[in-house]
Coordinates of N, CA and C in Angstrom, one line a residue:
M27 N 1.0 -1.3 0.1 CA -0.1 0.3 0.3 C 1.0 1.4 0.1
A28 N 0.8 2.0 -1.0 CA 1.2 3.1 -1.1 C 1.1 4.4 -0.6
L29 N 2.0 5.3 0.5 CA 1.8 6.5 1.2 C 1.4 7.5 0.8
D30 N 0.4 7.7 0.4 CA 0.2 9.8 0.2 C 1.2 10.7 0.6
R31 N 2.1 11.4 -0.2 CA 3.2 11.7 0.2 C 3.2 13.6 0.6
K32 N 1.6 14.0 0.0 CA 1.1 15.4 0.1 C 1.5 15.6 1.9
P33 N 1.5 17.2 1.7 CA 1.8 17.5 3.2 C -0.3 16.9 3.9
H34 N -1.0 17.7 3.2 CA -2.0 17.8 3.9 C -3.0 16.4 3.6
G35 N -2.6 15.0 2.9 CA -3.6 14.3 2.8 C -3.3 12.6 2.5
G36 N -4.6 12.0 2.4 CA -3.7 10.4 2.7 C -3.7 10.0 4.2
K37 N -2.6 8.8 3.5 CA -3.0 8.0 4.2 C -2.1 8.6 5.7
L38 N -0.5 9.4 5.7 CA 0.1 10.0 5.9 C -0.6 11.1 6.9
K39 N -1.4 11.7 6.6 CA -2.0 12.3 7.5 C -2.6 11.9 8.8
A40 N -3.3 10.5 8.7 CA -4.3 9.6 9.5 C -2.8 9.3 10.5
Q41 N -1.8 9.2 9.9 CA -0.4 8.3 11.4 C 0.0 9.7 11.9
V42 N 0.0 10.6 11.3 CA 0.1 11.8 12.2 C -0.7 11.9 13.1
R43 N -1.9 12.0 12.9 CA -3.2 12.3 13.7 C -3.0 10.8 14.9
Q44 N -2.5 9.9 14.7 CA -2.7 8.0 15.5 C -1.3 8.4 16.1
R45 N -0.5 9.3 15.9 CA 0.3 9.5 17.1 C 0.1 10.5 18.6
K46 N -0.2 11.6 18.0 CA -0.6 12.5 19.0 C -1.6 11.9 19.7
P47 N -2.4 10.7 20.2 CA -3.0 10.4 20.6 C -1.5 9.5 22.1
A48 N -0.9 8.6 21.0 CA 0.0 8.5 21.9 C 1.2 9.2 22.6
I49 N 1.6 10.1 22.2 CA 2.4 11.0 23.1 C 1.6 11.8 24.1
A50 N 0.3 11.6 24.4 CA -0.4 12.4 25.1 C -0.9 11.5 26.0
A51 N -0.5 10.4 25.7 CA -0.7 9.3 26.9 C 0.3 9.1 27.5
S52 N 1.3 9.0 27.1 CA 3.0 9.1 27.3 C 3.2 10.0 28.2
L53 N 2.8 11.5 28.1 CA 3.5 12.7 28.7 C 2.0 12.6 30.1
A54 N 1.3 12.3 29.6 CA -0.3 11.8 31.0 C 0.5 10.9 32.2
T55 N 1.5 9.7 31.6 CA 1.6 8.9 32.3 C 3.1 9.0 33.0
I56 N 3.9 10.0 32.6 CA 5.1 10.8 33.1 C 4.3 11.6 34.3
L57 N 3.3 11.8 33.8 CA 2.6 13.1 34.9 C 1.7 13.0 36.1
F58 N 1.5 11.7 35.9 CA 1.0 10.9 37.2 C 1.8 10.0 38.2
T59 N 2.9 9.6 37.4 CA 3.7 8.6 37.9 C 5.0 8.9 38.8
S60 N 5.4 10.6 38.4 CA 6.3 10.8 38.4 C 6.6 11.5 40.2
P61 N 5.5 12.3 40.4 CA 5.6 13.1 42.4 C 5.6 12.0 42.8
S62 N 5.4 10.1 42.0 CA 5.5 9.8 44.1 C 7.0 8.8 44.1
P63 N 8.1 9.3 42.8 CA 9.5 8.9 43.6 C 9.6 10.2 43.7
V64 N 10.0 11.2 43.7 CA 10.1 12.6 43.5 C 9.8 13.1 45.6
R65 N 8.7 12.3 45.6 CA 8.1 12.5 47.2 C 9.5 11.5 47.8
A66 N 9.5 10.2 47.6 CA 10.1 9.0 48.0 C 11.6 10.2 48.4
H67 N 12.0 10.3 47.2 CA 13.8 10.6 47.4 C 14.0 11.9 48.5
H68 N 12.6 12.8 48.2 CA 13.1 14.0 49.2 C 12.6 13.3 50.9
R69 N 12.0 12.2 51.1 CA 11.6 12.2 52.6 C 13.2 11.4 53.3
R70 N 14.2 10.6 51.9 CA 15.4 10.6 52.4 C 16.1 11.2 52.1
G71 N 16.1 12.3 52.4 CA 16.3 13.7 52.1 C 17.7 13.7 50.9
A72 N 17.3 12.7 49.6 CA 18.0 12.9 48.7 C 18.2 13.8 47.2
V73 N 17.0 15.2 47.8 CA 16.8 15.6 47.0 C 17.2 16.9 47.4
N74 N 18.4 17.6 46.7 CA 18.8 19.1 46.6 C 17.7 20.1 46.2
W75 N 16.8 20.7 46.6 CA 16.1 21.5 46.6 C 16.9 23.1 45.8
R76 N 17.8 23.0 47.0 CA 18.2 24.6 45.9 C 18.7 24.6 44.1
I77 N 18.7 23.6 43.9 CA 19.6 23.4 42.4 C 18.4 22.9 41.3
V78 N 17.6 22.4 41.9 CA 15.8 21.7 41.4 C 15.5 23.1 40.6
G79 N 15.5 23.9 40.9 CA 14.8 25.2 39.8 C 15.4 25.9 39.4
L80 N 17.2 25.9 39.0 CA 18.0 26.8 38.4 C 17.9 26.5 36.6
P81 N 17.5 25.2 36.0 CA 17.5 24.7 34.7 C 15.7 24.9 34.7
A82 N 14.8 26.0 35.4 CA 13.4 26.0 34.6 C 13.3 26.9 34.5
P83 N 14.7 28.5 34.2 CA 14.4 29.0 32.8 C 14.2 28.5 31.5
G84 N 15.3 27.5 31.8 CA 15.9 26.5 30.2 C 14.6 26.0 30.4
F85 N 13.9 25.4 30.8 CA 12.6 24.5 29.9 C 11.6 25.3 30.2
A86 N 11.5 26.1 30.7 CA 10.4 27.6 30.1 C 10.7 28.6 28.9
L87 N 12.0 28.4 28.6 CA 12.3 28.6 27.2 C 12.4 27.6 25.8
G88 N 12.6 26.2 26.2 CA 12.6 25.6 25.6 C 11.1 25.1 24.7
S89 N 10.4 24.7 26.0 CA 9.0 25.1 25.7 C 8.0 25.7 25.0
R90 N 8.4 26.7 24.6 CA 8.1 28.0 23.8 C 8.8 28.0 22.8
L91 N 10.1 27.6 22.3 CA 11.2 27.9 21.2 C 11.1 26.4 20.6
G92 N 11.4 25.1 20.9 CA 10.8 24.2 20.6 C 9.8 23.5 19.8
P93 N 7.9 24.3 19.8 CA 7.1 23.3 19.1 C 7.5 25.1 17.7
W94 N 7.7 26.3 18.3 CA 7.8 27.7 17.3 C 9.0 26.8 16.1
L95 N 10.4 26.5 16.1 CA 11.4 25.8 15.8 C 10.8 24.5 14.6
G96 N 9.9 23.6 15.2 CA 9.4 22.7 14.9 C 8.8 23.0 13.6
K97 N 8.0 24.3 14.1 CA 7.4 24.8 12.3 C 7.4 25.3 11.7
Q98 N 9.1 25.4 11.7 CA 9.7 26.2 10.3 C 9.7 25.6 9.6
P99 N 9.3 26.2 8.7 CA 9.4 25.3 6.7 C 10.8 25.2 6.5
R100 N 12.3 25.8 6.8 CA 12.9 25.9 6.5 C 14.2 25.1 7.3
W101 N 15.0 23.9 6.5 CA 15.5 23.4 7.6 C 16.8 24.0 8.2
F102 N 17.2 25.3 7.5 CA 18.2 26.3 7.6 C 18.0 26.2 9.1
T103 N 16.5 26.8 10.2 CA 16.1 27.3 11.1 C 16.6 26.3 12.0
L104 N 16.4 25.3 11.9 CA 16.4 23.9 12.4 C 17.8 23.7 13.1
A105 N 18.5 24.1 12.0 CA 20.1 24.1 11.7 C 21.2 24.7 12.9
L106 N 20.5 25.5 12.7 CA 20.7 27.0 13.1 C 20.6 26.9 14.7
A107 N 19.6 26.6 15.0 CA 19.1 26.3 16.2 C 20.0 25.1 17.2
F108 N 20.4 23.8 16.4 CA 20.6 23.1 16.7 C 22.1 23.3 16.6
G109 N 23.1 23.8 15.8 CA 24.6 24.5 15.8 C 24.4 25.5 17.3
L110 N 23.7 26.3 17.2 CA 23.9 26.9 18.7 C 23.9 26.0 19.9
F111 N 22.6 25.9 19.9 CA 22.7 24.8 21.1 C 24.0 24.1 21.2
V112 N 24.5 23.7 20.4 CA 26.1 22.6 20.9 C 26.7 23.1 20.8
A113 N 26.8 24.7 20.4 CA 28.0 25.7 20.8 C 28.0 25.9 22.0
F114 N 26.5 26.8 22.6 CA 26.4 27.0 24.0 C 26.6 26.0 25.1
S115 N 26.8 24.2 24.8 CA 26.2 23.0 25.6 C 27.8 22.7 26.1
T116 N 28.5 23.2 24.6 CA 29.5 23.2 25.1 C 30.6 23.9 25.5
T117 N 30.5 25.0 25.6 CA 31.4 26.2 26.5 C 30.9 25.7 28.0

């Protein structure tokens, strides 16, 4: 069975629609199962809460920039973003 390679048609579009519920289910599982181990580690004193918030600004920025970059039609934008990420994370 051949796939329709058009951006807005055929079976390819149906496959994309099927992936979204799978990703949502995966994220929901993480959301509801992660507090328990965090609580258990906290009770043992194994969580350094002073450094937990340090990456929060990067997470917030990444959650806004990631989807925007993913929607960019030009590959150069993604390549530039990845290159900048690698350059800044290695220094």
